[in-house]
GROMACS .gro file of C-alpha atoms in nm:
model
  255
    1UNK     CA    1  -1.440   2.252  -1.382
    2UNK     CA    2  -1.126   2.036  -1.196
    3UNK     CA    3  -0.945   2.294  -1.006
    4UNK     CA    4  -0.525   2.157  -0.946
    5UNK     CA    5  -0.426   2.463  -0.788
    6UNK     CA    6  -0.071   2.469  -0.583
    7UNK     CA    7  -0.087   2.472  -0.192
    8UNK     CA    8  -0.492   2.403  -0.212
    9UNK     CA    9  -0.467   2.043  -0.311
   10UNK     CA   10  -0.582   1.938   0.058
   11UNK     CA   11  -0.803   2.128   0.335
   12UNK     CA   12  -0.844   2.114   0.698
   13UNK     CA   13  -1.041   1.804   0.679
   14UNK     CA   14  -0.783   1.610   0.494
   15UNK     CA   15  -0.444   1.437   0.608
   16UNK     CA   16  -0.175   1.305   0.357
   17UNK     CA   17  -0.096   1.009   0.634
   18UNK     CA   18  -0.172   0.923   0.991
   19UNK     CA   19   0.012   0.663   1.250
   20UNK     CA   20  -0.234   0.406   1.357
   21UNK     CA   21  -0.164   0.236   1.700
   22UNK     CA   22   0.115   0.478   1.740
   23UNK     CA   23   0.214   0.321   2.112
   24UNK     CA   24   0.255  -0.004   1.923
   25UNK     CA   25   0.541  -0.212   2.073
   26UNK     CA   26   0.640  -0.440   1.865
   27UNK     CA   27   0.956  -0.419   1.598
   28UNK     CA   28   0.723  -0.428   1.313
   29UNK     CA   29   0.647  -0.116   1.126
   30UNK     CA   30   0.282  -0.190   0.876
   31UNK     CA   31   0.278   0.047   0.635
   32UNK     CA   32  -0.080   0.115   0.370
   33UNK     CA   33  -0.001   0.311   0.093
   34UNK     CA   34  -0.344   0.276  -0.076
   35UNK     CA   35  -0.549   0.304   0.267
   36UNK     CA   36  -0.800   0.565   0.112
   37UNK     CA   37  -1.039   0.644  -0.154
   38UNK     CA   38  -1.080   0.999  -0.017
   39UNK     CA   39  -1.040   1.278  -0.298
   40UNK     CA   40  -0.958   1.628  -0.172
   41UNK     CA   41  -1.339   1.838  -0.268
   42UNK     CA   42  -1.065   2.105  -0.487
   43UNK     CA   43  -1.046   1.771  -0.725
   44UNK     CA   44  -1.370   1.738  -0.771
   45UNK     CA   45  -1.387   1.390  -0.804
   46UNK     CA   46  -1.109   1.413  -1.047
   47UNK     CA   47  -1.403   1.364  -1.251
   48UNK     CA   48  -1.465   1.028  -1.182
   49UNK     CA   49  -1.767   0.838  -1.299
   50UNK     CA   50  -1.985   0.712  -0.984
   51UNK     CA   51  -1.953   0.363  -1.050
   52UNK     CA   52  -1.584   0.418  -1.024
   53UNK     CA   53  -1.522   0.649  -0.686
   54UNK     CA   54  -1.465   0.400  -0.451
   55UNK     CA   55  -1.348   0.105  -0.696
   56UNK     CA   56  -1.029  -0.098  -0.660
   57UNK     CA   57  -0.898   0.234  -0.900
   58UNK     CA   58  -0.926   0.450  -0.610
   59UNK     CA   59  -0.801   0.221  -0.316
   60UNK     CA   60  -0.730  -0.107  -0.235
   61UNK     CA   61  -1.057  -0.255  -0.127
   62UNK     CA   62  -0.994  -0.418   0.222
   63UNK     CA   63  -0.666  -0.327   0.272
   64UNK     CA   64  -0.685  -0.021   0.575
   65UNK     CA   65  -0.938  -0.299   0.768
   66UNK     CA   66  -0.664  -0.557   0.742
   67UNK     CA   67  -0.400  -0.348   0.845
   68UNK     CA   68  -0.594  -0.215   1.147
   69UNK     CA   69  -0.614  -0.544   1.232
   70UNK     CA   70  -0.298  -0.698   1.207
   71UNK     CA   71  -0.127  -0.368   1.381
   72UNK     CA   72  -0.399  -0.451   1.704
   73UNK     CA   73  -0.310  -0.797   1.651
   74UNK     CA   74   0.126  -0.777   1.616
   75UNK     CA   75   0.065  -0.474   1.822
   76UNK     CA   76   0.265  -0.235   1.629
   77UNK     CA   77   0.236   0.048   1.476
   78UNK     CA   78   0.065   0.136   1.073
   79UNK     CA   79   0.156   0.451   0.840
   80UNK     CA   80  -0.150   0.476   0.617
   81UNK     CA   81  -0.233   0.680   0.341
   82UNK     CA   82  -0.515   0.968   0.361
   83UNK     CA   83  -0.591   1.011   0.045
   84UNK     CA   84  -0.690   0.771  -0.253
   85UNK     CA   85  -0.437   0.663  -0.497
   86UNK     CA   86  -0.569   0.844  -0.816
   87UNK     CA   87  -0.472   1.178  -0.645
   88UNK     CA   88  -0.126   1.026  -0.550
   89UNK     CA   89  -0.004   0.691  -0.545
   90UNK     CA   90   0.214   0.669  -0.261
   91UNK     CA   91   0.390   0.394  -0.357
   92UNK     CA   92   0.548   0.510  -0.689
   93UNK     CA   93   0.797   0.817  -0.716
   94UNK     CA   94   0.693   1.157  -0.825
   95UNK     CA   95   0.918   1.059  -1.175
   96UNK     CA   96   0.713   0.752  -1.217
   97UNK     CA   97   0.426   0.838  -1.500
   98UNK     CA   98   0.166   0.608  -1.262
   99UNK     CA   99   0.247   0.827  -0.962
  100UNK     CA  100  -0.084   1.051  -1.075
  101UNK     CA  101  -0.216   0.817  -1.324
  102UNK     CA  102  -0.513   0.945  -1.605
  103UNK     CA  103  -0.597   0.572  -1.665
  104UNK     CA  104  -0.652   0.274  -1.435
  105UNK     CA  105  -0.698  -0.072  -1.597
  106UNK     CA  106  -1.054   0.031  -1.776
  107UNK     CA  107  -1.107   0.325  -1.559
  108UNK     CA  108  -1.060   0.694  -1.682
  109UNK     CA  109  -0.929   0.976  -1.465
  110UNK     CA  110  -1.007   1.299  -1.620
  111UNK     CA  111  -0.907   1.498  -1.342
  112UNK     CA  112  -0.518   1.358  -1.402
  113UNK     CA  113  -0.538   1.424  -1.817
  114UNK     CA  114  -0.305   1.696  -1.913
  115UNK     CA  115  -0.171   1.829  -1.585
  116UNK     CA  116   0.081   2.086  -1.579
  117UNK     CA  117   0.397   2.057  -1.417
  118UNK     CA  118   0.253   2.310  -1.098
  119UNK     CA  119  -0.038   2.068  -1.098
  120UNK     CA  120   0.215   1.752  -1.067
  121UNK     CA  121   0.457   1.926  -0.804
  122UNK     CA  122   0.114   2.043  -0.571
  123UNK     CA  123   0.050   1.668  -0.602
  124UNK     CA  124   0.355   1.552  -0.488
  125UNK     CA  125   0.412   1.818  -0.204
  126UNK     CA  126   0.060   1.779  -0.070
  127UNK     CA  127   0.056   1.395  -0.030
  128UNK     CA  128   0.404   1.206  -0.158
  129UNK     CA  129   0.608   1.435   0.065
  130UNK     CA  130   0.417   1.441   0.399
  131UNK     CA  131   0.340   1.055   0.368
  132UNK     CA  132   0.707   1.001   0.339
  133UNK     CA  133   0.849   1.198   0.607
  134UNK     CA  134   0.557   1.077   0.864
  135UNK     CA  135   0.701   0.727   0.746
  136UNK     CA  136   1.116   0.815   0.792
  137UNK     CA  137   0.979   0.961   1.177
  138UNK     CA  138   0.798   0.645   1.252
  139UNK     CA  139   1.104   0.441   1.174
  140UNK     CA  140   1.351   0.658   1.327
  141UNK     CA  141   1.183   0.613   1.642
  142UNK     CA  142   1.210   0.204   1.661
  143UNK     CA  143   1.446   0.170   1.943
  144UNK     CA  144   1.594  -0.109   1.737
  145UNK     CA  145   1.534  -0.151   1.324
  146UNK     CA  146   1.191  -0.304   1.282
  147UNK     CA  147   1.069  -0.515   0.983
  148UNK     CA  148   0.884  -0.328   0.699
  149UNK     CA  149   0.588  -0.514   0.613
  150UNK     CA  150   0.332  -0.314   0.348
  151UNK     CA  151  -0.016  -0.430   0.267
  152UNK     CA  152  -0.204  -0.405  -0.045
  153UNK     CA  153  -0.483  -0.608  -0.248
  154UNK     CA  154  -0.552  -0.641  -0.578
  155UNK     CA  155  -0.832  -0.747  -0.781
  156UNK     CA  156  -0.927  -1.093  -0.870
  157UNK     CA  157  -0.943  -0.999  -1.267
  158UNK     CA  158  -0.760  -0.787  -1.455
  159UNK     CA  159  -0.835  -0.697  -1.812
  160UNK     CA  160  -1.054  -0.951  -1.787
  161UNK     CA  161  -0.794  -1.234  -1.690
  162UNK     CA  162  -0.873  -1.406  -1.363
  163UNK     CA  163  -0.574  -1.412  -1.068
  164UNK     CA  164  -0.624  -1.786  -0.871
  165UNK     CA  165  -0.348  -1.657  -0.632
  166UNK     CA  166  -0.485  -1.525  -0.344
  167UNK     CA  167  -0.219  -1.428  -0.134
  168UNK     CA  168   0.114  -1.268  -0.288
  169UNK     CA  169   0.438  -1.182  -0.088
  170UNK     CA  170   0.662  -0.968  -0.315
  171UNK     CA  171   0.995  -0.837  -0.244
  172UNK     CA  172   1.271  -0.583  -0.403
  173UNK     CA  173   1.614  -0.716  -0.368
  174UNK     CA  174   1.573  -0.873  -0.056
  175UNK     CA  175   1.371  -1.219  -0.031
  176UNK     CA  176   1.456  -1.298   0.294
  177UNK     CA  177   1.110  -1.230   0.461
  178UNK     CA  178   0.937  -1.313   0.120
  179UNK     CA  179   1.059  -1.650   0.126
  180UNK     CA  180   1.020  -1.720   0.503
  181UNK     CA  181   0.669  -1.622   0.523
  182UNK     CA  182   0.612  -1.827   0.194
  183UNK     CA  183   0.750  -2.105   0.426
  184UNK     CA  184   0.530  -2.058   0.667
  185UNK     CA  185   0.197  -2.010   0.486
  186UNK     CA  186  -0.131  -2.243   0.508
  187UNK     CA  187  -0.148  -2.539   0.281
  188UNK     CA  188  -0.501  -2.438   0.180
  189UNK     CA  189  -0.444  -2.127   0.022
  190UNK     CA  190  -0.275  -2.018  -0.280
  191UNK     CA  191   0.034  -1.837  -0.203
  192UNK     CA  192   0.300  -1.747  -0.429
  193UNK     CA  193   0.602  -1.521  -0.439
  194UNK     CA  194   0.565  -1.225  -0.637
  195UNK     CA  195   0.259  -1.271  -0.783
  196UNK     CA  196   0.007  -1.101  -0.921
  197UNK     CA  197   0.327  -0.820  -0.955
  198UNK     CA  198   0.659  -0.815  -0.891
  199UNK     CA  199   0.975  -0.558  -0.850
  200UNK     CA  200   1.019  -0.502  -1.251
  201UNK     CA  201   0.600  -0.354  -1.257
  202UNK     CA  202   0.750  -0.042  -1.055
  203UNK     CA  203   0.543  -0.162  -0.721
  204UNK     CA  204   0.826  -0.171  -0.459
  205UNK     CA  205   0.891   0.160  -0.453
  206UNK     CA  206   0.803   0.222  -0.049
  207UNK     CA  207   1.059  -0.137   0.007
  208UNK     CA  208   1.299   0.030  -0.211
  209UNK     CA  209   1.271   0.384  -0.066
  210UNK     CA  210   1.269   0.321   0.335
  211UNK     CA  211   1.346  -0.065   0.395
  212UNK     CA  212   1.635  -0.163   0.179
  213UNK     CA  213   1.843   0.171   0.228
  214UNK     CA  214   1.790   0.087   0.651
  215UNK     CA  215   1.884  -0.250   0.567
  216UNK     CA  216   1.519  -0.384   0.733
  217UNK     CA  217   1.399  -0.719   0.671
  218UNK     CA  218   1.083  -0.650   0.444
  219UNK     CA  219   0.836  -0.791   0.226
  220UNK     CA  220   0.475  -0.650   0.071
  221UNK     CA  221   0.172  -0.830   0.106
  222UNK     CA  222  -0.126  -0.858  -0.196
  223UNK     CA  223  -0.438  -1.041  -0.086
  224UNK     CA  224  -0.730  -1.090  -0.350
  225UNK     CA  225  -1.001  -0.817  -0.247
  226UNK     CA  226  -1.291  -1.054  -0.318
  227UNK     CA  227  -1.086  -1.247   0.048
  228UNK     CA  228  -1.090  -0.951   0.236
  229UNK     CA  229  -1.425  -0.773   0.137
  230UNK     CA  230  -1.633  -0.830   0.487
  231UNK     CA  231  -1.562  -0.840   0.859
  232UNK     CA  232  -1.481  -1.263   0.838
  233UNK     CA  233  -1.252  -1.227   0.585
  234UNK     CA  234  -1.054  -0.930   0.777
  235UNK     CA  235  -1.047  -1.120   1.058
  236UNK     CA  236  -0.920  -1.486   0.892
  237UNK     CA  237  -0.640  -1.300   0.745
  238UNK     CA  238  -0.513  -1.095   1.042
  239UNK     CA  239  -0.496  -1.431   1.186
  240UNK     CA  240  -0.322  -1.598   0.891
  241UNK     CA  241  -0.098  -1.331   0.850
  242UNK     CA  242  -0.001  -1.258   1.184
  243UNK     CA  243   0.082  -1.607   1.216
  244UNK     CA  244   0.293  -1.628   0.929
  245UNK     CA  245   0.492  -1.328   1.046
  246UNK     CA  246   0.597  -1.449   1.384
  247UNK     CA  247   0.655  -1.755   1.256
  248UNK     CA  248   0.871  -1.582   0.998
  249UNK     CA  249   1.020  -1.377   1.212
  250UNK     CA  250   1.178  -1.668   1.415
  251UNK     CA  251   1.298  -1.826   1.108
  252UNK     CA  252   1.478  -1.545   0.941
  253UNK     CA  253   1.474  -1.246   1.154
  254UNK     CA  254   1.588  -1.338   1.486
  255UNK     CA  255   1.834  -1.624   1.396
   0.00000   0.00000   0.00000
């Protein structure tokens, strides 16, 4: 039986967040709200069926490696998420029905059906809470306001629809970085603002929440998993996207 009991939701062995390259220089702050598919053993799985525990429903596939990379690369500093996204997304609100979600795409959570409102509030003090406060600290300590730059994939189908984008660069109310990065991206691959999602499917919340209050030039990055799913592909895009960010950074940021 799925335990959800208050103040057990995560043990000695689990973290909420962790800073990555914490010594990192640079006025960039990476942040991975979907680093992990790790489900606190009180869960139980939430129930999951194998085939679905470390799916794209759980995490985004490829997305911690990248970020690793590009924080060694930029050398700066990455907030990632220590738990998977079924037990709390990180990036949605604790109001937001999708914050602790029973269903993703095909995917069934049983471990999320019918919780309580204890259940709900242990979620959101266990893992919303800590991962946002470890995020305000590692911006209040930027000599100088960084940029915000969040990094996510997503799958190449959806309901059965395929995505031909392959690199997305979404943005809340401020396009600045959005559109300067789109500037500044590779001929050869397909890059589009807000795409596959954009502000009105509830996905900016972490822009919305710590960026555009501080008035920080932001944006949030999707790359297609299927890009992203070995040690070459990590690599290529740490390189295309670090590029693309000091190149945008010049361009917008420091004029």
């Amino acid at each position: 039986m799925i335990q959800n009991t208050p103040h057990t939701i995560l043990t000695a062995q689990d973290s909420a967040a962790e800073v990555i390259h914490p010594e990192g220089a640079a006025p960039i702050c990476l942040v991975c709200e979907h680093a992990s598919a790790r489900i606190p053993a009180v869960l139980d799985d939430l129930g999951l069926a194998p085939e679905d525990r470390y799916s794209h429903a759980a995490w985004d596939i490829g997305a911690r490696d990248l970020a690793v990379a590009l924080a060694q690369k930029l050398d700066a500093p990455l907030v990632a998420a220590g738990v998977s996204r079924l037990v709390y997304d990180c990036n949605r609100p604790p109001e937001a029905p999708d914050s602790i979600p029973a269903r993703s795409e095909l995917v069934e959570v049983p471990g999320n059906a019918d919780l309580s409102n204890d259940d709900r509030q242990a979620r959101v003090a266990s893992v919303y809470r800590p991962f946002r406060d470890m995020l305000c600290r590692k911006l209040d300590q930027f000599e100088k306001p960084p940029i915000m730059v969040t990094l996510h994939s997503f799958t190449p189908e959806w309901f059965g629809v395929p995505r031909n984008v392959e690199l997305g660069l979404l943005h809340d109310n401020d396009d600045r970085l959005a559109k300067a990065m789109l500037a500044e991206a590779p001929h050869d691959l397909d890059t589009r603002l807000n795409a596959p999602y954009d502000a009105s499917d509830g996905v900016t919340h972490t822009l919305r929440e710590h960026a555009v209050p501080r008035g920080l030039h932001n944006v949030m990055v999707e790359i297609r998993n299927d890009l992203i799913s070995d040690s070459t592909g990590i690599a290529r895009f740490a390189d295309i996207l670090g590029d693309m960010l000091t190149r945008a950074m010049v361009r917008e940021v420091a004029r």
